[in-house]
Amino acid sequence: MSVVEALPPGLDLLVARLEDHARAARGAFADNTLRALAADSRIFSAWCSSVGRSMLPASPETVAAFIDVQAETKSRATVERYRSSIAALHRAAGLPSPCADEIVRLAVKRMNRAKGRRQKQAEPLNRGSIERMLAAETPRRLHRRILEGERETPLIALRNAALVAVAYDTLLRRSELVSLYIGDLEKGADGSGTVLVRRSKADQEGEGAIKYLAPDTMAHIDAWLAAAGLASGPLFRPLTKGGRVGSGALGDGEVARVFRDLAVTAGLKLPRLPSGHSTRVGATQDMFAAGFELLEVMQAGSWKTPAMPARYGERLRAQRGAARKLATLQNRA
């Protein structure tokens, strides 16, 4: 459902404005952004209809009440996204945004005080975990499944091993991982390689970035491509139950499932199951543990501000901070 389809009837002028804006903005936003805006508009429209309030234009009081209700069951990040979508919807319709009003800001502050601003961090997959996952998937598990006659499993195992290895080396988000292309790989004389990331969350205009791939990661990639018979197109593909390789890219929602399956197979004792961000968090922590500077880590993860990598490494910094040094001097460490 599009943003326009989420609107209640009787808004012909505003619908026309939104349609004009959609035509003008075609290609300017990522598909995920457009899907989120449409979904958020649908949720806001349904709530406004249920309480007899106007969705477009919405009053600041309506938006504040919506935030209060949603904050009871939704995460802070989700409600913040709703607010951003409501503001974007009003801008697209040529209307002043109600989200800048003080009453809306107070509703957000009320939510933040109740929920706290701290977001849950993805369970990290550090280098030790990655090595155990790779060892569990190949070759022992691979050979066993071949003997059991599971034709599709060898390809799945090889693809999954390449996926988790690339994810750790590049610190890419799941949507960026599944957008990689075989033609953008380049192998070096020492067996290592690089890959061009054509577009990312922090690079919506497609300037591109080059990411390093270690020799063992390139070996996993080579094994996957050779077994799948791939020479061009998307690097990571879906597989049918019969073992046939799909022509399109793997869905980004599959990345977390692959990580979870590998973690369970390897018998990792983690507080929570991994998510699509787990290799990004784990690699960041490993870099801080190795003594890398914040700017180096920011470059590796393509962060433009230090807030998120600093958050990922905050426990390591606490272990090395002034309190730890004082305790060591006092022989209390």
Short mmCIF file of C-alpha atoms in Angstrom, two decimals:
data_model
loop_
_atom_site.label_atom_id
_atom_site.label_comp_id
_atom_site.label_asym_id
_atom_site.label_seq_id
_atom_site.Cartn_x
_atom_site.Cartn_y
_atom_site.Cartn_z
CA MET A 1 0.00 0.00 0.00
CA SER A 2 1.34 3.45 -0.95
CA VAL A 3 1.17 6.61 1.15
CA VAL A 4 -1.71 7.90 -0.96
CA GLU A 5 -3.67 4.67 -0.47
CA ALA A 6 -3.29 5.07 3.30
CA LEU A 7 -5.25 8.33 3.24
CA PRO A 8 -8.95 8.46 4.10
CA PRO A 9 -11.35 9.50 1.28
CA GLY A 10 -12.32 13.10 0.64
CA LEU A 11 -8.82 14.60 0.44
CA ASP A 12 -8.66 15.10 -3.32
CA LEU A 13 -6.46 18.22 -3.25
CA LEU A 14 -4.00 16.72 -0.78
CA VAL A 15 -3.94 13.44 -2.71
CA ALA A 16 -3.05 15.38 -5.87
CA ARG A 17 -0.22 17.15 -4.03
CA LEU A 18 1.11 13.84 -2.69
CA GLU A 19 0.99 12.27 -6.13
CA ASP A 20 2.89 15.24 -7.59
CA HIS A 21 5.46 14.93 -4.81
CA ALA A 22 5.81 11.18 -5.41
CA ARG A 23 6.51 11.77 -9.10
CA ALA A 24 9.04 14.49 -8.33
CA ALA A 25 10.77 12.39 -5.68
CA ARG A 26 10.93 9.20 -7.74
CA GLY A 27 14.34 7.62 -7.30
CA ALA A 28 15.36 10.05 -4.55
CA PHE A 29 14.68 7.70 -1.64
CA ALA A 30 15.58 4.12 -0.82
CA ASP A 31 12.84 1.50 -1.22
CA ASN A 32 13.02 0.70 2.50
CA THR A 33 12.38 4.37 3.32
CA LEU A 34 9.32 4.47 1.09
CA ARG A 35 7.97 1.22 2.52
CA ALA A 36 8.41 2.50 6.08
CA LEU A 37 6.66 5.78 5.23
CA ALA A 38 3.71 3.94 3.70
CA ALA A 39 3.44 1.52 6.64
CA ASP A 40 3.69 4.31 9.21
CA SER A 41 1.07 6.38 7.37
CA ARG A 42 -1.27 3.40 7.37
CA ILE A 43 -0.87 2.97 11.14
CA PHE A 44 -1.42 6.68 11.78
CA SER A 45 -4.44 6.72 9.45
CA ALA A 46 -6.04 3.74 11.20
CA TRP A 47 -5.54 5.28 14.64
CA CYS A 48 -6.94 8.67 13.57
CA SER A 49 -9.98 6.94 12.08
CA SER A 50 -10.56 4.94 15.26
CA VAL A 51 -10.60 8.04 17.47
CA GLY A 52 -12.32 10.40 15.05
CA ARG A 53 -9.37 12.72 14.41
CA SER A 54 -8.05 14.29 11.21
CA MET A 55 -4.96 12.61 9.75
CA LEU A 56 -4.09 15.26 7.18
CA PRO A 57 -3.68 17.90 8.29
CA ALA A 58 -3.14 16.59 11.80
CA SER A 59 -3.12 18.93 14.75
CA PRO A 60 -0.21 18.93 17.21
CA GLU A 61 -2.66 17.63 19.83
CA THR A 62 -3.48 14.67 17.59
CA VAL A 63 0.18 13.80 17.04
CA ALA A 64 0.94 14.13 20.77
CA ALA A 65 -1.97 11.84 21.65
CA PHE A 66 -0.82 9.34 19.00
CA ILE A 67 2.69 9.33 20.49
CA ASP A 68 1.32 8.78 24.00
CA VAL A 69 -0.73 5.78 22.85
CA GLN A 70 1.98 4.20 20.72
CA ALA A 71 4.61 4.63 23.44
CA GLU A 72 2.62 2.26 25.65
CA THR A 73 3.43 -0.73 23.44
CA LYS A 74 6.09 0.28 20.88
CA SER A 75 9.80 0.93 21.23
CA ARG A 76 11.11 4.47 21.45
CA ALA A 77 12.83 4.13 18.06
CA THR A 78 9.61 3.00 16.39
CA VAL A 79 7.60 5.89 17.80
CA GLU A 80 10.31 8.34 16.77
CA ARG A 81 10.07 6.92 13.24
CA TYR A 82 6.29 7.43 13.30
CA ARG A 83 6.81 11.07 14.19
CA SER A 84 9.33 11.49 11.37
CA SER A 85 6.94 9.87 8.89
CA ILE A 86 4.06 12.13 9.95
CA ALA A 87 6.28 15.17 9.43
CA ALA A 88 7.39 13.89 6.00
CA LEU A 89 3.78 13.24 5.01
CA HIS A 90 2.80 16.82 5.82
CA ARG A 91 5.79 18.24 3.94
CA ALA A 92 4.90 16.16 0.87
CA ALA A 93 1.32 17.48 1.00
CA GLY A 94 2.54 21.08 1.25
CA LEU A 95 1.29 21.46 4.82
CA PRO A 96 3.07 22.80 7.90
CA SER A 97 4.33 19.99 10.10
CA PRO A 98 2.56 19.61 13.45
CA CYS A 99 5.58 17.70 14.78
CA ALA A 100 7.58 20.87 15.49
CA ASP A 101 5.03 22.07 18.02
CA GLU A 102 5.98 22.20 21.69
CA ILE A 103 3.16 19.85 22.69
CA VAL A 104 4.63 17.14 20.44
CA ARG A 105 8.13 17.70 21.81
CA LEU A 106 6.72 17.32 25.32
CA ALA A 107 5.07 14.05 24.34
CA VAL A 108 8.42 12.77 23.07
CA LYS A 109 10.16 13.86 26.28
CA ARG A 110 7.45 12.13 28.28
CA MET A 111 8.08 8.93 26.33
CA ASN A 112 11.85 9.20 26.77
CA ARG A 113 11.54 9.68 30.52
CA ALA A 114 9.26 6.66 30.78
CA LYS A 115 11.26 4.36 28.49
CA GLY A 116 14.74 5.83 28.67
CA ARG A 117 16.73 6.78 25.59
CA ARG A 118 18.99 3.75 25.68
CA GLN A 119 18.26 1.25 22.92
CA LYS A 120 18.93 -2.47 23.07
CA GLN A 121 22.18 -3.47 21.40
CA ALA A 122 22.41 -6.43 19.07
CA GLU A 123 24.12 -9.49 20.50
CA PRO A 124 27.74 -9.24 19.30
CA LEU A 125 29.36 -11.94 17.18
CA ASN A 126 33.08 -11.54 17.90
CA ARG A 127 35.90 -13.25 16.04
CA GLY A 128 35.90 -16.25 18.36
CA SER A 129 32.19 -16.80 17.74
CA ILE A 130 32.63 -16.38 13.98
CA GLU A 131 35.38 -19.02 13.90
CA ARG A 132 33.22 -21.48 15.85
CA MET A 133 30.29 -20.84 13.50
CA LEU A 134 32.43 -21.42 10.42
CA ALA A 135 33.97 -24.56 11.87
CA ALA A 136 30.54 -25.95 12.72
CA GLU A 137 29.15 -25.26 9.24
CA THR A 138 32.08 -26.44 7.18
CA PRO A 139 33.46 -28.93 6.64
CA ARG A 140 32.15 -31.32 9.33
CA ARG A 141 28.45 -30.45 9.08
CA LEU A 142 28.70 -30.07 5.30
CA HIS A 143 30.20 -33.54 4.81
CA ARG A 144 27.65 -35.15 7.12
CA ARG A 145 24.76 -33.64 5.22
CA ILE A 146 26.20 -34.65 1.87
CA LEU A 147 26.34 -38.24 3.12
CA GLU A 148 22.72 -37.92 4.23
CA GLY A 149 21.70 -36.98 0.70
CA GLU A 150 20.64 -33.38 1.28
CA ARG A 151 21.50 -32.03 -2.15
CA GLU A 152 20.86 -28.37 -1.40
CA THR A 153 22.81 -28.31 1.86
CA PRO A 154 26.34 -28.03 0.42
CA LEU A 155 25.38 -24.81 -1.35
CA ILE A 156 23.60 -23.47 1.70
CA ALA A 157 26.60 -24.21 3.90
CA LEU A 158 29.02 -22.57 1.50
CA ARG A 159 26.81 -19.52 1.01
CA ASN A 160 26.25 -19.10 4.76
CA ALA A 161 29.96 -19.38 5.50
CA ALA A 162 30.74 -16.72 2.89
CA LEU A 163 27.94 -14.49 4.18
CA VAL A 164 29.05 -14.46 7.82
CA ALA A 165 32.72 -14.03 6.85
CA VAL A 166 31.97 -11.06 4.58
CA ALA A 167 29.66 -9.54 7.19
CA TYR A 168 32.39 -9.61 9.84
CA ASP A 169 35.15 -8.21 7.61
CA THR A 170 33.10 -5.39 6.11
CA LEU A 171 30.91 -4.41 9.10
CA LEU A 172 28.07 -4.01 6.61
CA ARG A 173 24.42 -3.77 7.55
CA ARG A 174 22.19 -6.60 6.35
CA SER A 175 20.65 -4.54 3.52
CA GLU A 176 24.14 -3.64 2.32
CA LEU A 177 25.35 -7.26 2.46
CA VAL A 178 22.63 -8.55 0.17
CA SER A 179 23.24 -5.67 -2.26
CA LEU A 180 26.82 -6.74 -3.06
CA TYR A 181 27.64 -7.78 -6.63
CA ILE A 182 30.14 -10.36 -7.86
CA GLY A 183 31.51 -7.92 -10.44
CA ASP A 184 32.49 -5.54 -7.65
CA LEU A 185 34.91 -8.06 -6.09
CA GLU A 186 38.62 -7.69 -6.72
CA LYS A 187 41.24 -10.20 -5.58
CA GLY A 188 44.75 -9.19 -4.54
CA ALA A 189 48.02 -11.05 -5.09
CA ASP A 190 48.15 -12.16 -1.44
CA GLY A 191 44.72 -13.79 -1.59
CA SER A 192 42.90 -10.95 0.13
CA GLY A 193 40.36 -8.87 -1.71
CA THR A 194 38.12 -5.84 -1.78
CA VAL A 195 34.50 -5.24 -2.65
CA LEU A 196 32.74 -2.08 -3.74
CA VAL A 197 29.68 -1.21 -1.67
CA ARG A 198 27.66 0.78 -4.17
CA ARG A 199 25.16 2.22 -1.71
CA SER A 200 24.61 2.20 2.03
CA LYS A 201 22.41 3.71 4.70
CA ALA A 202 24.98 6.47 5.18
CA ASP A 203 25.52 6.88 1.41
CA GLN A 204 22.09 7.21 -0.18
CA GLU A 205 23.49 9.04 -3.23
CA GLY A 206 25.72 6.13 -4.20
CA GLU A 207 29.22 7.57 -3.84
CA GLY A 208 30.34 4.05 -2.93
CA ALA A 209 32.95 2.65 -0.55
CA ILE A 210 35.63 -0.02 -0.83
CA LYS A 211 35.73 -2.70 1.90
CA TYR A 212 38.59 -5.09 2.70
CA LEU A 213 38.15 -8.88 2.60
CA ALA A 214 40.69 -11.12 4.35
CA PRO A 215 42.23 -14.10 2.49
CA ASP A 216 40.13 -16.64 4.41
CA THR A 217 36.99 -14.68 3.57
CA MET A 218 37.92 -14.63 -0.12
CA ALA A 219 38.42 -18.41 0.07
CA HIS A 220 34.86 -18.79 1.38
CA ILE A 221 33.56 -16.55 -1.40
CA ASP A 222 35.47 -18.49 -4.08
CA ALA A 223 34.10 -21.81 -2.75
CA TRP A 224 30.52 -20.50 -2.80
CA LEU A 225 30.76 -19.00 -6.29
CA ALA A 226 32.43 -22.09 -7.76
CA ALA A 227 29.87 -24.48 -6.27
CA ALA A 228 26.95 -22.26 -7.32
CA GLY A 229 28.37 -21.65 -10.80
CA LEU A 230 28.07 -17.88 -10.46
CA ALA A 231 30.14 -15.34 -12.36
CA SER A 232 28.01 -12.19 -12.25
CA GLY A 233 25.00 -10.64 -10.57
CA PRO A 234 24.19 -10.58 -6.84
CA LEU A 235 26.82 -12.18 -4.62
CA PHE A 236 24.40 -13.76 -2.15
CA ARG A 237 21.35 -15.59 -3.55
CA PRO A 238 18.39 -17.51 -2.17
CA LEU A 239 18.30 -21.28 -2.67
CA THR A 240 15.30 -23.50 -3.37
CA LYS A 241 14.66 -26.74 -1.48
CA GLY A 242 15.92 -28.57 -4.54
CA GLY A 243 19.23 -26.76 -4.37
CA ARG A 244 18.61 -24.38 -7.28
CA VAL A 245 20.28 -20.97 -7.02
CA GLY A 246 17.96 -17.99 -7.39
CA SER A 247 18.62 -15.24 -9.92
CA GLY A 248 17.91 -12.36 -7.54
CA ALA A 249 19.54 -11.21 -4.35
CA LEU A 250 19.01 -12.83 -0.96
CA GLY A 251 16.38 -11.00 1.10
CA ASP A 252 17.86 -8.86 3.87
CA GLY A 253 15.53 -10.51 6.37
CA GLU A 254 17.32 -13.81 5.74
CA VAL A 255 20.64 -12.51 7.10
CA ALA A 256 19.56 -12.67 10.74
CA ARG A 257 18.10 -16.14 10.20
CA VAL A 258 21.41 -17.37 8.78
CA PHE A 259 23.33 -15.92 11.74
CA ARG A 260 20.91 -17.51 14.21
CA ASP A 261 21.09 -20.92 12.52
CA LEU A 262 24.89 -20.86 12.49
CA ALA A 263 25.05 -19.79 16.14
CA VAL A 264 22.69 -22.57 17.22
CA THR A 265 24.57 -25.17 15.15
CA ALA A 266 27.88 -24.07 16.68
CA GLY A 267 26.40 -24.33 20.17
CA LEU A 268 27.21 -20.74 21.07
CA LYS A 269 26.04 -19.83 24.55
CA LEU A 270 24.80 -16.30 23.93
CA PRO A 271 22.48 -14.25 26.16
CA ARG A 272 20.32 -13.53 23.07
CA LEU A 273 20.13 -14.86 19.54
CA PRO A 274 22.10 -12.86 16.97
CA SER A 275 20.48 -10.27 14.73
CA GLY A 276 21.49 -8.90 11.34
CA HIS A 277 23.67 -6.32 13.12
CA SER A 278 25.56 -8.80 15.31
CA THR A 279 28.69 -9.07 13.16
CA ARG A 280 28.84 -5.27 12.92
CA VAL A 281 28.77 -4.97 16.71
CA GLY A 282 31.22 -7.85 17.23
CA ALA A 283 33.79 -6.57 14.73
CA THR A 284 33.60 -3.10 16.27
CA GLN A 285 34.27 -4.50 19.74
CA ASP A 286 37.17 -6.58 18.42
CA MET A 287 38.72 -3.46 16.87
CA PHE A 288 38.50 -1.56 20.14
CA ALA A 289 39.91 -4.58 22.00
CA ALA A 290 42.85 -4.61 19.58
CA GLY A 291 43.59 -0.97 20.43
CA PHE A 292 42.31 0.72 17.27
CA GLU A 293 41.42 4.41 17.50
CA LEU A 294 37.82 5.58 17.25
CA LEU A 295 38.41 7.27 13.89
CA GLU A 296 39.78 4.02 12.45
CA VAL A 297 36.72 2.14 13.64
CA MET A 298 34.42 4.82 12.23
CA GLN A 299 36.09 4.46 8.83
CA ALA A 300 35.79 0.67 8.90
CA GLY A 301 32.08 0.83 9.71
CA SER A 302 31.32 3.86 7.50
CA TRP A 303 30.01 5.87 10.44
CA LYS A 304 29.85 9.64 10.01
CA THR A 305 29.52 10.33 13.76
CA PRO A 306 31.19 8.57 16.70
CA ALA A 307 28.02 7.94 18.73
CA MET A 308 27.19 4.40 17.58
CA PRO A 309 30.68 2.84 17.47
CA ALA A 310 31.42 4.44 20.83
CA ARG A 311 28.24 2.84 22.17
CA TYR A 312 29.27 -0.58 20.85
CA GLY A 313 32.63 -0.29 22.60
CA GLU A 314 31.51 1.31 25.85
CA ARG A 315 31.97 -1.81 28.00
CA LEU A 316 35.52 -2.23 26.73
CA ARG A 317 36.25 1.42 27.46
CA ALA A 318 34.87 0.99 30.97
CA GLN A 319 37.26 -1.93 31.50
CA ARG A 320 40.16 0.32 30.50
CA GLY A 321 38.98 3.58 32.05
CA ALA A 322 40.16 5.62 34.99
CA ALA A 323 38.24 3.53 37.54
CA ARG A 324 39.98 0.35 36.34
CA LYS A 325 43.38 2.06 36.42
CA LEU A 326 42.73 3.34 39.94
CA ALA A 327 41.66 -0.10 41.11
CA THR A 328 44.82 -1.60 39.60
CA LEU A 329 47.01 0.95 41.38
CA GLN A 330 45.22 0.11 44.63
CA ASN A 331 45.63 -3.64 43.96
CA ARG A 332 41.84 -4.10 43.85
CA ALA A 333 41.57 -5.20 40.20
#
